[in-house]
mmCIF file of C-alpha atoms in Angstrom:
data_model
loop_
_atom_site.group_PDB
_atom_site.id
_atom_site.type_symbol
_atom_site.label_atom_id
_atom_site.label_comp_id
_atom_site.label_asym_id
_atom_site.label_seq_id
_atom_site.Cartn_x
_atom_site.Cartn_y
_atom_site.Cartn_z
ATOM 1 C CA MET W 1 19.353 -14.914 -0.673
ATOM 2 C CA LEU W 2 19.550 -12.933 2.577
ATOM 3 C CA TRP W 3 20.283 -9.748 0.594
ATOM 4 C CA VAL W 4 17.158 -10.331 -1.458
ATOM 5 C CA LYS W 5 15.058 -10.868 1.673
ATOM 6 C CA ALA W 6 16.531 -7.744 3.274
ATOM 7 C CA LEU W 7 15.796 -5.643 0.188
ATOM 8 C CA HIS W 8 12.270 -7.080 0.074
ATOM 9 C CA ILE W 9 11.647 -6.127 3.705
ATOM 10 C CA ILE W 10 13.049 -2.615 3.160
ATOM 11 C CA SER W 11 10.797 -2.195 0.129
ATOM 12 C CA VAL W 12 7.759 -3.405 2.076
ATOM 13 C CA VAL W 13 8.454 -0.924 4.886
ATOM 14 C CA CYS W 14 8.729 1.951 2.402
ATOM 15 C CA TRP W 15 5.577 0.859 0.573
ATOM 16 C CA PHE W 16 3.582 0.596 3.784
ATOM 17 C CA ALA W 17 4.755 4.043 4.847
ATOM 18 C CA VAL W 18 2.988 5.313 1.730
ATOM 19 C CA LEU W 19 -0.085 3.109 2.242
ATOM 20 C CA PHE W 20 -0.446 4.446 5.783
ATOM 21 C CA TYR W 21 0.329 8.120 5.139
ATOM 22 C CA LEU W 22 -1.299 8.799 1.762
ATOM 23 C CA PRO W 23 -4.860 8.002 2.898
ATOM 24 C CA ARG W 24 -4.232 10.157 5.986
ATOM 25 C CA LEU W 25 -3.369 13.003 3.601
ATOM 26 C CA PHE W 26 -6.678 12.287 1.858
ATOM 27 C CA VAL W 27 -8.459 12.805 5.196
ATOM 28 C CA TYR W 28 -6.832 16.194 5.671
ATOM 29 C CA HIS W 29 -7.301 17.140 2.016
ATOM 30 C CA ALA W 30 -11.017 16.315 2.194
ATOM 31 C CA MET W 31 -11.263 18.559 5.270
ATOM 32 C CA ALA W 32 -9.235 21.453 3.760
ATOM 33 C CA ASP W 33 -11.193 24.669 3.595
ATOM 34 C CA ASN W 34 -9.007 26.876 1.401
ATOM 35 C CA ASP W 35 -7.427 26.655 -2.041
ATOM 36 C CA THR W 36 -3.840 27.172 -0.883
ATOM 37 C CA LEU W 37 -4.036 24.231 1.486
ATOM 38 C CA ARG W 38 -5.734 22.026 -1.110
ATOM 39 C CA GLU W 39 -3.006 22.817 -3.648
ATOM 40 C CA GLN W 40 -0.324 21.909 -1.090
ATOM 41 C CA PHE W 41 -2.014 18.560 -0.445
ATOM 42 C CA LYS W 42 -2.098 17.858 -4.184
ATOM 43 C CA ILE W 43 1.676 18.323 -4.368
ATOM 44 C CA MET W 44 2.302 16.161 -1.295
ATOM 45 C CA GLU W 45 -0.002 13.382 -2.529
ATOM 46 C CA ARG W 46 1.535 13.327 -6.010
ATOM 47 C CA ARG W 47 5.112 13.236 -4.719
ATOM 48 C CA LEU W 48 4.347 10.571 -2.135
ATOM 49 C CA TYR W 49 2.465 8.318 -4.556
ATOM 50 C CA TYR W 50 4.728 8.614 -7.591
ATOM 51 C CA GLY W 51 8.037 9.373 -5.870
ATOM 52 C CA ILE W 52 7.942 6.720 -3.148
ATOM 53 C CA GLY W 53 4.810 4.601 -3.543
ATOM 54 C CA VAL W 54 5.186 3.358 -7.099
ATOM 55 C CA PRO W 55 8.930 2.587 -6.846
ATOM 56 C CA SER W 56 8.370 0.844 -3.485
ATOM 57 C CA LEU W 57 5.535 -1.249 -4.923
ATOM 58 C CA ILE W 58 7.694 -2.320 -7.866
ATOM 59 C CA ALA W 59 10.656 -3.107 -5.588
ATOM 60 C CA THR W 60 8.450 -5.054 -3.151
ATOM 61 C CA LEU W 61 6.977 -7.222 -5.887
ATOM 62 C CA GLY W 62 10.319 -7.651 -7.647
ATOM 63 C CA PHE W 63 12.345 -8.638 -4.601
ATOM 64 C CA GLY W 64 9.461 -10.782 -3.321
ATOM 65 C CA ALA W 65 9.275 -12.700 -6.587
ATOM 66 C CA TRP W 66 13.055 -13.064 -6.614
ATOM 67 C CA ALA W 67 12.985 -14.501 -3.075
ATOM 68 C CA VAL W 68 10.287 -16.997 -4.028
ATOM 69 C CA VAL W 69 12.380 -18.319 -6.919
ATOM 70 C CA TYR W 70 14.948 -19.645 -4.440
ATOM 71 C CA ALA W 71 12.439 -22.098 -2.918
ATOM 72 C CA TRP W 72 9.580 -22.323 -5.386
ATOM 73 C CA GLU W 73 8.653 -25.935 -4.549
ATOM 74 C CA TYR W 74 8.223 -25.057 -0.876
ATOM 75 C CA TYR W 75 6.141 -21.950 -1.529
ATOM 76 C CA PHE W 76 4.048 -23.619 -4.222
ATOM 77 C CA ALA W 77 2.971 -26.315 -1.731
ATOM 78 C CA SER W 78 2.270 -23.899 1.161
ATOM 79 C CA THR W 79 -1.308 -22.790 1.756
ATOM 80 C CA TRP W 80 -0.212 -19.824 3.876
ATOM 81 C CA PHE W 81 1.847 -18.529 0.939
ATOM 82 C CA TRP W 82 -1.128 -18.482 -1.447
ATOM 83 C CA ILE W 83 -3.262 -16.690 1.137
ATOM 84 C CA LYS W 84 -0.447 -14.156 1.517
ATOM 85 C CA ILE W 85 -0.293 -13.682 -2.263
ATOM 86 C CA ALA W 86 -4.061 -13.060 -2.329
ATOM 87 C CA LEU W 87 -3.717 -10.432 0.408
ATOM 88 C CA VAL W 88 -0.795 -8.813 -1.410
ATOM 89 C CA LEU W 89 -3.002 -8.645 -4.509
ATOM 90 C CA VAL W 90 -5.606 -6.799 -2.418
ATOM 91 C CA LEU W 91 -2.851 -4.379 -1.334
ATOM 92 C CA VAL W 92 -1.821 -3.802 -4.943
ATOM 93 C CA ILE W 93 -5.442 -3.009 -5.810
ATOM 94 C CA TYR W 94 -5.632 -0.689 -2.771
ATOM 95 C CA HIS W 95 -2.444 1.020 -3.967
ATOM 96 C CA HIS W 96 -4.034 1.656 -7.368
ATOM 97 C CA VAL W 97 -7.228 2.927 -5.758
ATOM 98 C CA CYS W 98 -5.040 5.401 -3.872
ATOM 99 C CA GLY W 99 -3.593 6.451 -7.229
ATOM 100 C CA TYR W 100 -7.124 6.956 -8.512
ATOM 101 C CA TYR W 101 -7.865 9.237 -5.556
ATOM 102 C CA VAL W 102 -4.620 11.180 -6.120
ATOM 103 C CA LYS W 103 -5.837 11.875 -9.657
ATOM 104 C CA GLN W 104 -9.363 12.734 -8.492
ATOM 105 C CA PHE W 105 -8.070 15.160 -5.860
ATOM 106 C CA LYS W 106 -5.811 16.737 -8.495
ATOM 107 C CA LYS W 107 -8.892 17.422 -10.652
ATOM 108 C CA ASP W 108 -10.977 18.525 -7.624
ATOM 109 C CA LYS W 109 -13.430 15.721 -8.419
ATOM 110 C CA VAL W 110 -13.438 13.770 -5.141
ATOM 111 C CA THR W 111 -16.939 13.240 -3.795
ATOM 112 C CA ARG W 112 -15.925 11.283 -0.680
ATOM 113 C CA ASN W 113 -15.658 13.038 2.672
ATOM 114 C CA HIS W 114 -13.042 12.796 5.413
ATOM 115 C CA VAL W 115 -15.058 10.147 7.291
ATOM 116 C CA PHE W 116 -14.822 7.792 4.307
ATOM 117 C CA PHE W 117 -11.077 8.317 4.107
ATOM 118 C CA ARG W 118 -10.672 7.663 7.838
ATOM 119 C CA TRP W 119 -12.185 4.211 7.311
ATOM 120 C CA PHE W 120 -10.364 3.710 4.010
ATOM 121 C CA ASN W 121 -7.117 4.335 5.909
ATOM 122 C CA GLU W 122 -7.662 1.245 8.102
ATOM 123 C CA LEU W 123 -7.478 -1.463 5.424
ATOM 124 C CA PRO W 124 -3.666 -1.595 5.076
ATOM 125 C CA THR W 125 -3.303 -2.061 8.835
ATOM 126 C CA VAL W 126 -5.591 -5.093 8.832
ATOM 127 C CA LEU W 127 -3.814 -6.553 5.806
ATOM 128 C CA LEU W 128 -0.377 -5.948 7.324
ATOM 129 C CA ILE W 129 -1.341 -7.818 10.495
ATOM 130 C CA ALA W 130 -2.704 -10.759 8.510
ATOM 131 C CA ILE W 131 0.314 -10.940 6.188
ATOM 132 C CA VAL W 132 2.873 -10.756 8.997
ATOM 133 C CA LEU W 133 1.045 -13.481 10.934
ATOM 134 C CA LEU W 134 0.991 -15.704 7.854
ATOM 135 C CA VAL W 135 4.700 -15.186 7.164
ATOM 136 C CA VAL W 136 5.838 -15.690 10.753
ATOM 137 C CA LEU W 137 3.520 -18.554 11.702
ATOM 138 C CA LYS W 138 3.750 -20.253 8.277
ATOM 139 C CA GLN W 139 0.137 -21.368 8.549
ATOM 140 C CA PRO W 140 -3.325 -19.905 8.116
ATOM 141 C CA PHE W 141 -4.695 -18.497 11.346
#
């Protein structure tokens, strides 16, 4: 069980590295003023999203589900757990929105500016704080 928890935490850390850094790349990409730089950002975004982000998301969800199986009755009855699951679902949606933007940047079809992406970049931080508080305190705030 402890190995599963450890692997879950490692996966979460890797996934959040992507969720923090990829939108920051979007900020810089939206501000880029030459084709060479824009092409470099496309490569970085694609590698980060598909090379680290997608595998980390899958590992996070897989190890998380595996950990829950060990004490399903406890988790099923815990309100904090269901709130956490809802917030994780929001993160999964956010992850896929990032994938949408990776594809839009690749096609040079992004209409959002760097200011939008600066604000967009803040959501995972808020969700991380809420999720960690739920897990550590084992109760809704």
